[in-house]
Amino acid sequence: MTVLKKSEIKRNALVKATITLVNNNGFHATPMSKIAKMANVSPATIYLYFENKQDLVNKVYIGVKAAFTAYAFATYQDHMPVAQGFELIWKRIADFKLNEGEEALFLAQCDNTPVIDEDSRQAGIKHLKPLLDLWERGRQERIIKPLSDYLLYAYTINPLSFLMVMQDRGAFKIDKNTIEDAYQAAWDSIKH
Amino acid sequence: MTVLKKSEIKRNALVKATITLVNNNGFHATPMSKIAKMANVSPATIYLYFENKQDLVNKVYIGVKAAFTAYAFATYQDHMPVAQGFELIWKRIADFKLNEGEEALFLAQCDNTPVIDEDSRQAGIKHLKPLLDLWERGRQERIIKPLSDYLLYAYTINPLSFLMVMQDRGAFKIDKNTIEDAYQAAWDSIKH
DNA sequence: AAATTAAAAATGAACGTTCATTCTTTTTTT
DNA sequence: AAAAAAAGAATGAACGTTCATTTTTAATTT
């Protein structure tokens, strides 16, 4: 187990609190005072770790996005066959969303609203490079339809976010079968 | 052309301003004073038409949702064959999103964030009934995979919202071909 | 090892601003 | 002229941020 400095513990608590509160109320309905309270910290302390509120969400977003993509690509290797590589990455992403529900929800919220600075958003997109490369290979090998990255994303990765949000609202429950069905639908929509 | 009472003109201006400003800045970053200014109205006047800020978004949301579903189902009849009915509805929805970009974007934003009251959200969902009925018929006739409504929605309707948001950010442009490709992907993902 | 000092981290109260909403006055309509 | 609609100014609460201090940690000296 990594030993954390006290300051890192505080920073982590602030990040956690931000994620939870933004998930439940949205960014602008989450005052710094509440974040501080949930992290057991004085409001002023936040400003030792972050420049201001905007800087706080930006940094939390980038951090979560990094953790997300690290998880997604952890077991992927770029010499894998396209279909196998896609299934692997897709299911890792699904795993992340299931196991790290709060983080996934936070990303979904940030990706769909004008909360994050454009710079931070761009930084987050960069991390997807391996998947975009895989898709390019898939198109060239005629395994994947000749669709733009945006369409491929819209029909494979994005639906997971939607399902997450619905689950969070208590509308329904994602289980093993749901995941398998969703994967089939995703693959069917883009396979040649 | 319908003749509008002066009061209706003001109300419409307020609705329009709300949509535009919420699209660009998000709900909580949109002050009543700005909405009033954009609608050429005093802040106080808003309160003649709406109880408060929350009531304002709720009502705008419900109104836009109603217009959206009216458009989506305008030419649909429930005796149509499943595949034909689905294509019709899907393409009407795509049309709406293209022609009424601001309204569509507003819905996407409200559907993905905790801005709208749960009651208003539920009211919005009710309007989708004809589509859910069509899907049920499709499942029974083994034309559509036996997937839950949420999965069908995630893989057919929701991707359009994602593409809209991306287009709004200037990331890419939706054209006739995109729509056709998207429809094919949607159908491929759910057809038996 | 204990005592002292310096540095860093953290705090709670306070400030200035912004915002939703209300109040009073003016304008428009009937 | 009375009633209704609209306006602009006013209000109080909430917020992000800063500031003056205190507390904790680390370094240095005895």
mmCIF file of C-alpha atoms (C1' of nucleotides) in Angstrom, chain B residues 13-14 16-22 24-44 46 53 56, chain C residues 18-21:
data_model
loop_
_atom_site.group_PDB
_atom_site.id
_atom_site.type_symbol
_atom_site.label_atom_id
_atom_site.label_comp_id
_atom_site.label_asym_id
_atom_site.label_seq_id
_atom_site.Cartn_x
_atom_site.Cartn_y
_atom_site.Cartn_z
ATOM 1 C CA ALA B 13 -39.134 35.538 -26.361
ATOM 2 C CA LEU B 14 -38.405 34.407 -22.816
ATOM 3 C CA LYS B 16 -36.218 31.373 -26.769
ATOM 4 C CA ALA B 17 -33.748 33.346 -24.669
ATOM 5 C CA THR B 18 -33.705 30.642 -22.024
ATOM 6 C CA ILE B 19 -32.910 27.969 -24.596
ATOM 7 C CA THR B 20 -30.118 29.968 -26.187
ATOM 8 C CA LEU B 21 -28.467 31.002 -22.944
ATOM 9 C CA VAL B 22 -28.749 27.612 -21.261
ATOM 10 C CA ASN B 24 -24.251 28.294 -24.228
ATOM 11 C CA ASN B 25 -23.625 28.601 -20.513
ATOM 12 C CA GLY B 26 -25.638 25.977 -18.711
ATOM 13 C CA PHE B 27 -28.614 26.625 -16.464
ATOM 14 C CA HIS B 28 -26.874 27.777 -13.323
ATOM 15 C CA ALA B 29 -24.548 30.091 -15.198
ATOM 16 C CA THR B 30 -27.517 31.819 -16.802
ATOM 17 C CA PRO B 31 -28.845 34.643 -14.625
ATOM 18 C CA MET B 32 -32.435 35.772 -14.860
ATOM 19 C CA SER B 33 -31.170 39.255 -15.662
ATOM 20 C CA LYS B 34 -29.523 37.983 -18.847
ATOM 21 C CA ILE B 35 -32.597 36.077 -19.901
ATOM 22 C CA ALA B 36 -34.632 39.235 -19.395
ATOM 23 C CA LYS B 37 -32.172 41.331 -21.343
ATOM 24 C CA MET B 38 -32.063 38.946 -24.286
ATOM 25 C CA ALA B 39 -35.880 38.856 -24.361
ATOM 26 C CA ASN B 40 -36.051 42.660 -24.134
ATOM 27 C CA VAL B 41 -38.006 42.465 -20.929
ATOM 28 C CA SER B 42 -37.575 43.477 -17.325
ATOM 29 C CA PRO B 43 -36.419 40.782 -14.899
ATOM 30 C CA ALA B 44 -39.634 41.337 -12.965
ATOM 31 C CA ILE B 46 -40.402 36.952 -16.052
ATOM 32 C CA LYS B 53 -36.285 30.119 -12.265
ATOM 33 C CA LEU B 56 -39.056 28.480 -16.025
ATOM 34 C "C1'" DT C 18 -23.703 38.436 -8.077
ATOM 35 C "C1'" DC C 19 -28.048 36.720 -8.228
ATOM 36 C "C1'" DA C 20 -33.082 35.499 -7.646
ATOM 37 C "C1'" DT C 21 -36.838 37.710 -6.157
#
